[in-house]
Short mmCIF file of C-alpha atoms and ligand atoms in Angstrom, two decimals:
data_model
loop_
_atom_site.label_atom_id
_atom_site.label_comp_id
_atom_site.label_asym_id
_atom_site.label_seq_id
_atom_site.Cartn_x
_atom_site.Cartn_y
_atom_site.Cartn_z
CA MET A 1 2.92 9.26 -14.20
CA GLY A 2 3.31 12.64 -15.83
CA ALA A 3 5.33 15.79 -15.58
CA GLN A 4 3.67 17.13 -12.42
CA LEU A 5 6.96 17.54 -10.58
CA ARG A 6 9.08 18.65 -13.51
CA GLU A 7 11.30 21.50 -12.38
CA LYS A 8 8.84 22.74 -9.82
CA ALA A 9 11.57 22.50 -7.20
CA ALA A 10 15.34 22.35 -6.88
CA ILE A 11 17.99 21.32 -4.38
CA VAL A 12 19.63 24.51 -3.17
CA GLY A 13 21.44 23.56 0.03
CA ILE A 14 23.52 20.60 1.21
CA GLY A 15 25.10 20.07 4.61
CA GLU A 16 27.13 17.32 6.22
CA THR A 17 28.87 16.80 9.53
CA GLU A 18 32.20 15.08 9.77
CA TYR A 19 31.88 11.33 9.17
CA SER A 20 33.52 9.19 11.84
CA LYS A 21 33.48 6.00 13.87
CA GLU A 22 32.51 7.91 16.96
CA SER A 23 30.93 11.33 16.75
CA GLY A 24 31.02 11.87 20.51
CA ARG A 25 27.75 13.76 20.16
CA THR A 26 24.04 13.04 20.18
CA GLU A 27 22.18 12.42 16.96
CA LEU A 28 20.25 15.59 17.71
CA ALA A 29 23.52 17.54 17.66
CA LEU A 30 24.45 15.94 14.33
CA ALA A 31 21.06 16.82 12.82
CA CYS A 32 21.27 20.42 14.03
CA GLU A 33 24.74 20.89 12.56
CA ALA A 34 23.82 19.32 9.21
CA ILE A 35 20.67 21.45 8.90
CA ARG A 36 22.50 24.64 9.81
CA LYS A 37 25.22 23.89 7.26
CA ALA A 38 22.65 23.16 4.55
CA ALA A 39 20.91 26.47 5.28
CA ASP A 40 24.27 28.29 5.16
CA ASP A 41 25.08 26.58 1.86
CA ALA A 42 21.77 27.82 0.43
CA GLY A 43 22.23 31.26 1.93
CA ILE A 44 18.99 31.19 3.94
CA SER A 45 18.25 31.27 7.63
CA VAL A 46 16.96 28.13 9.36
CA GLY A 47 13.83 30.07 10.28
CA GLU A 48 12.88 30.28 6.61
CA ILE A 49 12.45 26.50 6.43
CA ASP A 50 8.71 25.70 6.50
CA GLY A 51 8.69 21.99 5.61
CA LEU A 52 10.49 18.92 6.92
CA VAL A 53 10.87 15.30 5.81
CA ARG A 54 12.49 12.73 8.06
CA TYR A 55 13.33 9.05 7.70
CA ASP A 56 10.95 7.08 9.89
CA MET A 57 14.01 5.36 11.40
CA ASP A 58 15.64 8.64 12.43
CA PRO A 59 16.00 9.07 16.19
CA VAL A 60 15.52 12.85 15.88
CA ASP A 61 11.96 14.05 15.46
CA GLU A 62 10.28 17.28 14.45
CA VAL A 63 9.69 18.40 18.01
CA ALA A 64 13.35 18.10 18.93
CA LEU A 65 14.28 20.15 15.88
CA THR A 66 11.76 22.91 16.53
CA SER A 67 13.28 23.44 19.95
CA SER A 68 16.95 22.80 19.12
CA ALA A 69 17.60 23.64 15.47
CA GLY A 70 15.44 26.74 15.25
CA LEU A 71 12.86 25.28 12.86
CA ARG A 72 10.14 27.52 14.23
CA ASN A 73 7.91 27.88 11.23
CA LEU A 74 7.10 24.36 10.04
CA ARG A 75 3.76 24.10 8.25
CA TRP A 76 4.24 20.73 6.54
CA MET A 77 5.93 17.54 7.82
CA SER A 78 6.29 14.00 6.49
CA HIS A 79 8.13 10.71 7.06
CA THR A 80 9.39 8.16 4.57
CA GLY A 81 9.58 4.47 5.25
CA TYR A 82 11.81 1.50 4.93
CA GLY A 83 15.41 2.17 5.67
CA GLY A 84 17.72 3.15 2.88
CA THR A 85 14.94 4.02 0.47
CA GLY A 86 14.75 7.29 2.39
CA GLY A 87 17.81 8.75 0.69
CA ASN A 88 15.72 9.62 -2.33
CA ALA A 89 12.19 9.20 -0.96
CA VAL A 90 12.68 12.28 1.23
CA ILE A 91 13.40 14.31 -1.92
CA VAL A 92 10.31 12.87 -3.66
CA HIS A 93 8.18 14.04 -0.73
CA ALA A 94 9.80 17.47 -0.60
CA ALA A 95 9.30 18.02 -4.35
CA ALA A 96 5.67 16.89 -4.12
CA ALA A 97 4.91 19.20 -1.19
CA ILE A 98 6.46 22.15 -3.00
CA ALA A 99 4.62 21.38 -6.26
CA ALA A 100 1.37 21.22 -4.28
CA GLY A 101 2.05 24.51 -2.52
CA LEU A 102 2.12 22.95 0.96
CA ALA A 103 5.57 24.33 1.73
CA THR A 104 8.13 26.57 0.04
CA THR A 105 11.42 25.48 1.61
CA VAL A 106 11.79 21.91 2.87
CA VAL A 107 14.65 20.32 4.76
CA CYS A 108 15.36 16.57 4.51
CA TYR A 109 17.83 15.06 6.97
CA ARG A 110 19.34 11.89 8.41
CA SER A 111 21.43 11.67 11.54
CA LEU A 112 22.80 8.54 13.09
CA ASN A 113 25.44 7.19 15.39
CA GLU A 114 25.34 3.85 13.65
CA ARG A 115 28.96 2.93 14.34
CA SER A 116 29.28 4.01 17.96
CA GLY A 117 25.65 3.10 18.71
CA ALA A 118 23.45 0.26 17.43
CA ARG A 119 25.37 -1.26 14.51
CA TYR A 120 23.24 -2.61 11.66
CA GLY A 121 25.74 -5.38 10.97
CA GLN A 122 25.41 -6.80 14.48
CA GLY A 123 22.77 -9.39 15.25
CA SER A 124 22.19 -7.85 18.67
CA THR A 125 20.83 -4.69 17.03
CA TRP A 126 17.88 -6.65 15.66
CA MET A 127 17.57 -9.68 17.96
CA SER A 128 15.46 -10.16 21.05
CA GLU A 129 14.45 -13.23 23.00
CA LYS A 130 11.18 -13.50 21.08
CA VAL A 131 10.41 -12.00 17.71
CA GLY A 132 7.08 -11.38 15.97
CA GLY A 133 6.03 -10.26 12.49
CA PHE A 134 7.96 -11.70 9.55
CA GLU A 135 11.05 -11.96 11.76
CA GLN A 136 9.56 -15.00 13.51
CA MET A 137 9.90 -16.72 10.12
CA GLN A 138 13.59 -15.75 9.77
CA MET A 139 15.43 -15.31 13.04
CA PRO A 140 14.88 -18.73 14.61
CA TRP A 141 17.11 -20.03 11.78
CA GLY A 142 19.83 -17.50 12.42
CA LEU A 143 18.86 -15.06 9.65
CA LEU A 144 19.69 -11.96 11.65
CA THR A 145 21.37 -9.23 9.62
CA PRO A 146 20.94 -7.34 6.35
CA ALA A 147 24.05 -9.00 4.84
CA GLN A 148 22.45 -12.42 5.30
CA ALA A 149 19.15 -11.34 3.75
CA PHE A 150 20.63 -9.39 0.84
CA GLY A 151 23.20 -12.12 0.20
CA MET A 152 20.26 -14.26 -0.97
CA PHE A 153 19.80 -11.89 -3.94
CA ALA A 154 23.48 -12.04 -4.81
CA ARG A 155 23.42 -15.85 -4.76
CA ARG A 156 20.33 -15.97 -6.95
CA HIS A 157 21.94 -13.69 -9.54
CA MET A 158 25.00 -15.94 -9.52
CA ILE A 159 22.73 -18.94 -10.13
CA GLU A 160 20.56 -17.37 -12.82
CA TYR A 161 23.03 -15.15 -14.65
CA GLY A 162 26.45 -16.49 -13.75
CA TRP A 163 27.54 -13.37 -11.87
CA THR A 164 30.85 -13.75 -10.06
CA SER A 165 32.34 -12.55 -6.82
CA GLU A 166 35.09 -10.86 -8.87
CA GLN A 167 32.41 -8.70 -10.48
CA PHE A 168 31.26 -7.63 -7.03
CA GLY A 169 34.95 -6.94 -6.37
CA ALA A 170 35.06 -4.62 -9.39
CA VAL A 171 32.26 -2.62 -7.76
CA ALA A 172 34.16 -2.44 -4.46
CA VAL A 173 37.26 -1.22 -6.30
CA ALA A 174 35.29 1.53 -8.09
CA LEU A 175 33.75 2.72 -4.82
CA ARG A 176 37.10 2.82 -3.06
CA THR A 177 38.76 4.57 -6.00
CA HIS A 178 36.19 7.33 -5.58
CA GLY A 179 36.56 7.26 -1.80
CA SER A 180 40.32 7.70 -2.16
CA MET A 181 39.68 11.02 -3.94
CA ASN A 182 37.13 12.30 -1.41
CA PRO A 183 38.49 14.22 1.62
CA ARG A 184 35.25 13.47 3.56
CA ALA A 185 35.51 9.71 3.02
CA MET A 186 36.14 7.40 5.96
CA MET A 187 37.82 4.77 3.76
CA ARG A 188 40.46 6.19 1.42
CA LYS A 189 43.03 3.43 0.91
CA PRO A 190 42.71 2.07 -2.63
CA ILE A 191 41.96 -1.65 -2.98
CA THR A 192 42.25 -4.26 -5.72
CA VAL A 193 39.98 -7.12 -6.71
CA ALA A 194 42.57 -9.39 -5.06
CA ASP A 195 42.08 -7.48 -1.77
CA HIS A 196 38.33 -7.96 -2.16
CA GLN A 197 38.76 -11.68 -2.75
CA ALA A 198 41.06 -11.97 0.27
CA SER A 199 38.70 -10.11 2.59
CA ARG A 200 36.95 -12.44 5.00
CA MET A 201 33.63 -13.97 4.14
CA ILE A 202 30.68 -12.46 6.06
CA ALA A 203 27.64 -14.14 4.55
CA ASP A 204 28.88 -16.24 1.66
CA PRO A 205 28.74 -15.09 -1.18
CA LEU A 206 29.31 -11.66 0.41
CA HIS A 207 32.84 -10.81 1.53
CA LEU A 208 33.61 -8.04 4.01
CA LEU A 209 34.40 -5.69 1.12
CA ASP A 210 30.95 -6.35 -0.36
CA CYS A 211 29.37 -4.78 2.73
CA CYS A 212 29.00 -1.06 3.40
CA ILE A 213 30.73 0.54 6.34
CA GLU A 214 29.12 1.69 9.60
CA SER A 215 29.34 5.39 10.41
CA ASP A 216 28.38 8.25 12.66
CA GLY A 217 27.27 11.47 11.03
CA GLY A 218 24.47 13.68 9.82
CA CYS A 219 23.35 15.07 6.46
CA ALA A 220 20.74 17.58 5.35
CA VAL A 221 19.38 18.75 2.01
CA ILE A 222 17.25 21.82 1.34
CA VAL A 223 14.69 21.87 -1.46
CA THR A 224 12.81 24.99 -2.50
CA THR A 225 10.50 26.40 -5.17
CA ALA A 226 11.70 27.16 -8.69
CA GLU A 227 11.20 30.86 -8.13
CA ARG A 228 13.18 30.98 -4.90
CA ALA A 229 15.88 28.62 -6.20
CA ARG A 230 16.99 31.14 -8.83
CA SER A 231 17.90 33.78 -6.27
CA LEU A 232 19.93 31.76 -3.77
CA ARG A 233 23.67 31.40 -3.23
CA LYS A 234 24.44 28.25 -5.22
CA PRO A 235 23.25 27.15 -8.68
CA PRO A 236 20.11 25.04 -8.23
CA ALA A 237 20.10 21.30 -8.97
CA TRP A 238 16.74 21.04 -10.71
CA ILE A 239 14.44 18.16 -9.85
CA MET A 240 13.31 16.91 -13.27
CA GLY A 241 11.38 13.95 -11.94
CA ALA A 242 10.92 11.80 -8.87
CA ALA A 243 9.15 8.57 -7.99
CA GLN A 244 8.65 5.91 -5.36
CA GLY A 245 7.73 2.27 -5.94
CA SER A 246 6.54 -0.67 -3.90
CA GLY A 247 6.89 -3.52 -6.40
CA THR A 248 4.37 -6.31 -6.32
CA ARG A 249 5.03 -8.40 -3.29
CA ALA A 250 7.81 -8.45 -0.74
CA ARG A 251 7.82 -8.89 2.99
CA GLY A 252 10.86 -8.90 5.17
CA ILE A 253 12.92 -8.24 2.03
CA ILE A 254 13.47 -11.88 1.10
CA PHE A 255 9.89 -13.15 0.95
CA ARG A 256 9.11 -12.49 -2.68
CA ASP A 257 8.36 -14.47 -5.81
CA ASP A 258 11.53 -13.59 -7.65
CA LEU A 259 14.82 -12.49 -6.11
CA ALA A 260 15.99 -11.36 -9.54
CA THR A 261 13.22 -8.78 -10.04
CA THR A 262 13.49 -5.78 -7.77
CA GLU A 263 11.19 -2.93 -6.84
CA ALA A 264 13.49 -0.60 -8.74
CA HIS A 265 12.20 -2.04 -12.03
CA PHE A 266 8.86 -0.39 -11.23
CA THR A 267 10.33 2.87 -9.94
CA ALA A 268 12.53 3.19 -13.03
CA LYS A 269 9.56 3.45 -15.39
CA ASP A 270 7.94 6.12 -13.27
CA VAL A 271 10.99 8.25 -12.65
CA TYR A 272 11.90 8.39 -16.35
CA ALA A 273 8.29 9.28 -17.26
CA SER A 274 8.25 11.90 -14.53
CA ALA A 275 11.49 13.48 -15.76
CA GLY A 276 10.88 13.05 -19.48
CA VAL A 277 14.30 11.51 -20.07
CA GLY A 278 15.73 8.01 -20.45
CA PRO A 279 18.88 6.09 -19.52
CA ALA A 280 20.79 7.48 -22.51
CA ASP A 281 20.41 11.01 -21.10
CA ILE A 282 22.04 10.19 -17.74
CA ASP A 283 25.64 11.29 -17.18
CA ALA A 284 26.22 9.77 -13.71
CA VAL A 285 24.31 7.53 -11.30
CA MET A 286 24.19 7.47 -7.51
CA ILE A 287 22.98 4.09 -6.22
CA TYR A 288 22.23 3.02 -2.65
CA ASP A 289 25.11 0.62 -2.18
CA HIS A 290 24.44 -1.33 1.00
CA PHE A 291 26.00 -4.36 -0.68
CA THR A 292 28.02 -4.35 -3.92
CA PRO A 293 25.72 -6.66 -5.98
CA PHE A 294 22.97 -4.06 -5.74
CA ILE A 295 24.86 -1.71 -8.03
CA PRO A 296 24.66 -4.05 -11.04
CA MET A 297 21.06 -4.88 -10.07
CA ALA A 298 20.16 -1.18 -10.10
CA LEU A 299 21.95 -0.64 -13.41
CA GLU A 300 19.72 -3.31 -14.95
CA ALA A 301 16.57 -1.99 -13.34
CA TYR A 302 17.23 1.54 -14.58
CA GLY A 303 17.90 0.33 -18.11
CA PHE A 304 21.65 0.86 -18.47
CA CYS A 305 22.10 -2.75 -19.49
CA GLY A 306 19.93 -5.78 -20.20
CA ARG A 307 18.56 -8.30 -17.77
CA GLY A 308 21.37 -10.36 -16.26
CA GLU A 309 24.05 -8.16 -17.87
CA GLY A 310 24.80 -6.05 -14.78
CA GLY A 311 27.60 -8.35 -13.59
CA PRO A 312 29.78 -8.01 -16.71
CA PHE A 313 28.73 -4.34 -17.08
CA VAL A 314 30.49 -3.22 -13.89
CA GLU A 315 33.86 -4.64 -14.97
CA ASP A 316 36.69 -2.92 -16.84
CA GLY A 317 36.36 0.44 -15.08
CA ARG A 318 33.03 1.22 -16.72
CA ILE A 319 31.51 2.64 -13.51
CA HIS A 320 34.61 4.62 -12.47
CA PHE A 321 34.39 8.44 -12.52
CA ASP A 322 36.29 8.48 -15.82
CA GLY A 323 34.39 5.51 -17.27
CA GLU A 324 31.38 5.16 -19.52
CA LEU A 325 28.83 5.47 -16.70
CA PRO A 326 30.25 6.89 -13.45
CA VAL A 327 28.57 5.50 -10.32
CA ASN A 328 28.83 6.81 -6.74
CA THR A 329 31.61 9.28 -7.34
CA HIS A 330 31.76 10.07 -3.61
CA GLY A 331 32.60 6.47 -2.70
CA GLY A 332 29.08 5.67 -1.53
CA ASN A 333 28.07 3.76 1.57
CA HIS A 334 31.20 1.65 1.12
CA SER A 335 33.88 4.31 1.32
CA GLU A 336 32.54 7.77 2.15
CA ALA A 337 30.06 7.03 4.97
CA TYR A 338 26.87 5.15 5.68
CA ILE A 339 24.32 7.82 6.46
CA HIS A 340 21.50 5.69 5.12
CA GLY A 341 21.94 6.91 1.55
CA LEU A 342 21.36 10.63 1.98
CA PRO A 343 24.95 11.44 0.90
CA HIS A 344 24.08 10.08 -2.55
CA ILE A 345 21.70 12.92 -3.39
CA ILE A 346 24.25 15.34 -1.94
CA GLU A 347 26.89 13.95 -4.30
CA ALA A 348 24.44 14.20 -7.22
CA THR A 349 24.06 17.89 -6.36
CA ARG A 350 27.83 18.35 -6.13
CA GLN A 351 28.31 16.79 -9.56
CA LEU A 352 25.83 19.25 -11.07
CA ARG A 353 27.54 22.18 -9.35
CA GLY A 354 30.92 20.96 -10.61
CA GLU A 355 32.11 20.51 -7.01
CA SER A 356 32.70 16.75 -6.80
CA SER A 357 36.06 15.36 -5.72
CA ALA A 358 35.71 12.95 -8.67
CA GLN A 359 34.09 15.38 -11.08
CA VAL A 360 32.57 13.93 -14.23
CA PRO A 361 33.32 16.29 -17.14
CA GLY A 362 30.17 17.76 -18.71
CA CYS A 363 27.90 16.24 -16.09
CA GLU A 364 24.41 17.63 -16.74
CA VAL A 365 21.87 14.99 -15.68
CA VAL A 366 22.21 12.64 -12.69
CA LEU A 367 20.01 9.77 -11.55
CA SER A 368 19.97 9.06 -7.82
CA CYS A 369 18.16 5.91 -6.71
CA SER A 370 17.80 3.98 -3.52
CA ALA A 371 16.91 0.67 -2.00
CA VAL A 372 16.88 -1.42 -5.12
CA ALA A 373 15.03 -4.34 -3.56
CA GLN A 374 12.88 -2.75 -0.92
CA LEU A 375 10.43 0.09 -1.13
CA SER A 376 12.26 2.07 -3.74
CA ALA A 377 12.73 5.72 -4.73
CA ALA A 378 14.54 7.68 -7.41
CA VAL A 379 15.19 11.28 -8.39
CA ILE A 380 16.59 12.76 -11.61
CA LEU A 381 18.40 16.07 -11.29
CA ARG A 382 19.57 18.51 -13.97
CA LYS A 383 22.30 21.12 -13.96
CA ASP A 384 21.17 24.77 -13.85
CA MET B 1 20.84 -27.13 15.78
CA LEU B 2 21.43 -23.43 16.35
CA ARG B 3 21.49 -22.39 19.99
CA GLY B 4 20.45 -19.07 21.42
CA MET B 5 18.40 -17.84 18.48
CA PRO B 6 15.27 -15.71 18.98
CA LEU B 7 12.12 -17.77 19.43
CA PRO B 8 8.79 -16.93 17.79
CA ARG B 9 6.17 -14.70 19.33
CA PRO B 10 3.13 -16.02 17.44
CA ASP B 11 0.31 -13.70 16.42
CA HIS B 12 -3.16 -14.30 14.99
CA ASP B 13 -1.71 -14.92 11.53
CA THR B 14 1.04 -17.33 12.57
CA GLN B 15 -0.40 -19.19 15.57
CA PRO B 16 -1.63 -22.20 13.52
CA PHE B 17 1.88 -22.68 12.09
CA TRP B 18 3.57 -22.75 15.46
CA ASP B 19 0.81 -24.84 17.07
CA ALA B 20 1.19 -27.48 14.35
CA ALA B 21 4.99 -27.38 14.68
CA GLN B 22 4.66 -28.38 18.33
CA GLU B 23 2.85 -31.51 17.08
CA GLY B 24 5.50 -32.21 14.47
CA ARG B 25 3.52 -30.97 11.48
CA TYR B 26 4.61 -28.33 8.94
CA VAL B 27 1.47 -26.52 7.86
CA VAL B 28 1.12 -23.64 5.42
CA PRO B 29 -1.66 -21.11 4.78
CA ARG B 30 -3.59 -21.53 1.55
CA CYS B 31 -6.41 -19.46 0.17
CA ALA B 32 -9.84 -21.06 0.60
CA ALA B 33 -10.98 -19.39 -2.63
CA CYS B 34 -8.12 -19.92 -5.12
CA GLY B 35 -6.20 -22.64 -3.30
CA VAL B 36 -2.79 -20.99 -3.67
CA GLY B 37 -0.47 -20.83 -0.67
CA HIS B 38 1.51 -17.85 0.54
CA TRP B 39 4.39 -17.06 2.91
CA PRO B 40 4.88 -15.62 5.46
CA PRO B 41 1.41 -16.26 6.85
CA GLY B 42 -0.87 -13.26 6.47
CA PRO B 43 -4.51 -12.37 6.95
CA MET B 44 -5.36 -12.40 3.26
CA CYS B 45 -4.48 -14.18 0.04
CA PRO B 46 -1.91 -12.02 -1.80
CA HIS B 47 -2.96 -13.58 -5.11
CA CYS B 48 -6.77 -13.08 -5.14
CA PHE B 49 -7.23 -11.18 -1.85
CA GLY B 50 -9.58 -13.78 -0.45
CA ASP B 51 -9.72 -13.46 3.32
CA GLU B 52 -10.43 -17.05 4.25
CA ILE B 53 -7.27 -19.00 5.01
CA ALA B 54 -7.26 -22.80 4.96
CA TRP B 55 -4.22 -24.28 6.71
CA GLY B 56 -2.95 -27.60 5.42
CA ASP B 57 0.05 -29.89 5.59
CA ALA B 58 2.96 -28.81 3.42
CA PRO B 59 4.86 -31.30 1.28
CA THR B 60 7.56 -32.88 3.43
CA ARG B 61 10.17 -32.11 0.79
CA GLY B 62 11.27 -28.91 -0.83
CA SER B 63 14.10 -27.58 -2.95
CA VAL B 64 16.73 -24.94 -2.33
CA TYR B 65 16.04 -21.66 -4.17
CA SER B 66 18.85 -19.53 -2.73
CA TRP B 67 21.12 -19.56 0.30
CA VAL B 68 23.90 -17.84 2.17
CA VAL B 69 26.46 -19.35 4.49
CA ALA B 70 26.75 -17.35 7.69
CA THR B 71 30.50 -17.37 8.27
CA HIS B 72 30.85 -14.26 10.42
CA PRO B 73 29.31 -14.67 13.88
CA VAL B 74 26.98 -11.67 14.16
CA ALA B 75 26.21 -12.46 17.80
CA GLU B 76 28.33 -13.70 20.67
CA VAL B 77 26.28 -16.89 20.90
CA LEU B 78 27.21 -17.75 17.30
CA VAL B 79 30.99 -17.65 17.75
CA ASP B 80 31.24 -21.45 18.05
CA GLN B 81 28.30 -22.16 15.73
CA VAL B 82 29.48 -20.68 12.41
CA PRO B 83 29.49 -21.56 9.61
CA TYR B 84 25.84 -22.44 9.14
CA ALA B 85 23.66 -22.29 6.05
CA ILE B 86 20.49 -20.21 5.77
CA ALA B 87 18.37 -21.20 2.80
CA LEU B 88 15.22 -20.15 1.04
CA ILE B 89 13.33 -23.32 0.32
CA ASP B 90 10.49 -23.78 -2.18
CA LEU B 91 7.85 -26.01 -0.62
CA GLU B 92 4.99 -25.45 -3.04
CA PRO B 93 3.85 -22.64 -5.38
CA GLY B 94 3.63 -19.41 -3.38
CA VAL B 95 5.38 -20.86 -0.35
CA ARG B 96 9.11 -20.19 -0.02
CA VAL B 97 10.34 -20.55 3.54
CA VAL B 98 13.53 -20.10 5.54
CA GLY B 99 15.48 -22.96 7.07
CA ASN B 100 18.98 -24.25 7.64
CA VAL B 101 20.23 -27.12 5.55
CA VAL B 102 21.40 -29.43 8.31
CA GLY B 103 23.65 -32.45 8.02
CA CYS B 104 25.55 -31.31 4.96
CA ASP B 105 28.68 -29.25 4.49
CA PRO B 106 27.41 -25.76 3.61
CA SER B 107 29.82 -25.66 0.66
CA ALA B 108 28.00 -28.65 -0.88
CA ILE B 109 24.65 -26.87 -1.16
CA GLN B 110 23.39 -26.36 -4.69
CA ALA B 111 20.43 -24.62 -6.27
CA GLY B 112 17.49 -26.98 -6.69
CA MET B 113 18.85 -29.47 -4.17
CA ALA B 114 16.15 -31.53 -2.42
CA VAL B 115 15.67 -31.14 1.32
CA GLU B 116 13.19 -32.62 3.77
CA VAL B 117 11.44 -31.28 6.82
CA PHE B 118 12.37 -32.42 10.31
CA PHE B 119 11.78 -30.92 13.73
CA GLU B 120 14.24 -29.59 16.25
CA GLU B 121 13.56 -29.21 19.92
CA ARG B 122 15.11 -25.94 21.00
CA GLU B 123 16.43 -25.77 24.55
CA GLU B 124 13.37 -23.82 25.68
CA GLY B 125 11.17 -26.77 24.72
CA VAL B 126 9.91 -25.10 21.56
CA ARG B 127 9.80 -27.23 18.43
CA VAL B 128 11.08 -25.49 15.32
CA PRO B 129 10.86 -27.12 11.89
CA ASN B 130 14.02 -27.29 9.85
CA PHE B 131 15.42 -28.94 6.73
CA ARG B 132 18.03 -31.61 6.02
CA ILE B 133 19.26 -33.75 3.16
CA PRO B 134 16.69 -36.54 2.64
CA SER B 135 17.66 -39.78 4.28
CA GLY B 136 16.45 -41.82 1.33
CA ASN B 137 13.32 -42.90 3.13
CA LEU B 138 10.44 -41.31 1.22
CA GLU B 139 8.31 -41.39 4.34
CA ALA B 140 10.90 -39.41 6.30
ZN1 ZN C 401 -6.55 -16.60 -3.28
#
């Protein structure tokens, strides 16, 4: 892994719809609005976009966008797989296409009515009378939702490293503290560790406040060439490096040799090599926070603390916006909105523009990473 | 026994497992070349990439590797069935499977706890293997 992507491209436009429990609109409408806002933010017209990356789970496809959003000049298109990994994987793809000269201006987007439509936390979203694939080895025993699968990792870290539910609570408090400062956030009422402990159990050891929220909304990000980035409306957020990783062996998330070693351990090596920096150079981190324990797991994987030390690391305000290593200064999937992790790269961009609602002073380099224990992806951005 | 859960739709890789379950046997796929098992069943050995699978009886006992207790009913049919435990159970090297730990208060489950295989007859007449605390009879 070398420097092939280093500062060949930059994020120049970000766009978001309102985040809500019920958008009252189609996902296509959400995608169109987010893309138009991202183009406006960059100061370009939608017709100038010539590349597109979508999440493979997104209900809105390229064809719908060519006819509805005005994307009439696409010459390169791609999809990224496996759920929440997309939040950064889409940026990896966009940067690679730009570095290779396949496109000059790429839009990445995610739109979903996940609260008013099919809710990921509901068994009925995933269940059917008969199930095939790896699900036939899970669902007959009532393993139906992400909280139940990812709770297995939390339990294993409690067994191996003595992590506690109160440490997960410290993560929830940090996320809500940031959410309380963010006017876009769906959840803004501050909470305490005691509130976390009192919240009902969902999949023991995970309480309700260990689980991300469900939301309706859309987001879009525009990536362009280094040359073009310098002449647009907003200061570019430079893509220093980017990487994806599969890890060695995992199927259906939980079928793996070691629940304490995540795919992110592999991605971390590559993204740092790609960017030419290390953990000590990072000023803030955006982490795909589907469940609170995955923040300390990511902090270990990306080298901010040693193996097993993530639990104690997240205590004492260390990951708050004014702490030693600010994490998810927008409130993340837990407090701002769950748009499958795309808001994390948007917040990374805001931090580098100095536009965050929980601005980190002197923030120059941000790591954004997603889907710690699934197909994994990470991007490192630098201030202009 | 959980009611109303999805039933398996076997495929070429999993048919031997479900066929054996109907006869009350828990079988696992092992590599004909290196002998190591894997899970879930797949077309190839993930350790040496051998493509000949030899199915064989699993040990009748395993140990709990990790678990969650489903306390929130994520489907209507589960409202009167929670809490129930969902565990990852080590049966042999390479083979870590899912089951419930039946016949024990979920709060009593511990890492490394021994469990044994038994078979449940779901209402649709499908036999599904599951796990419980050993009765003390080694032949169980
Ligand atoms: Zn083999």
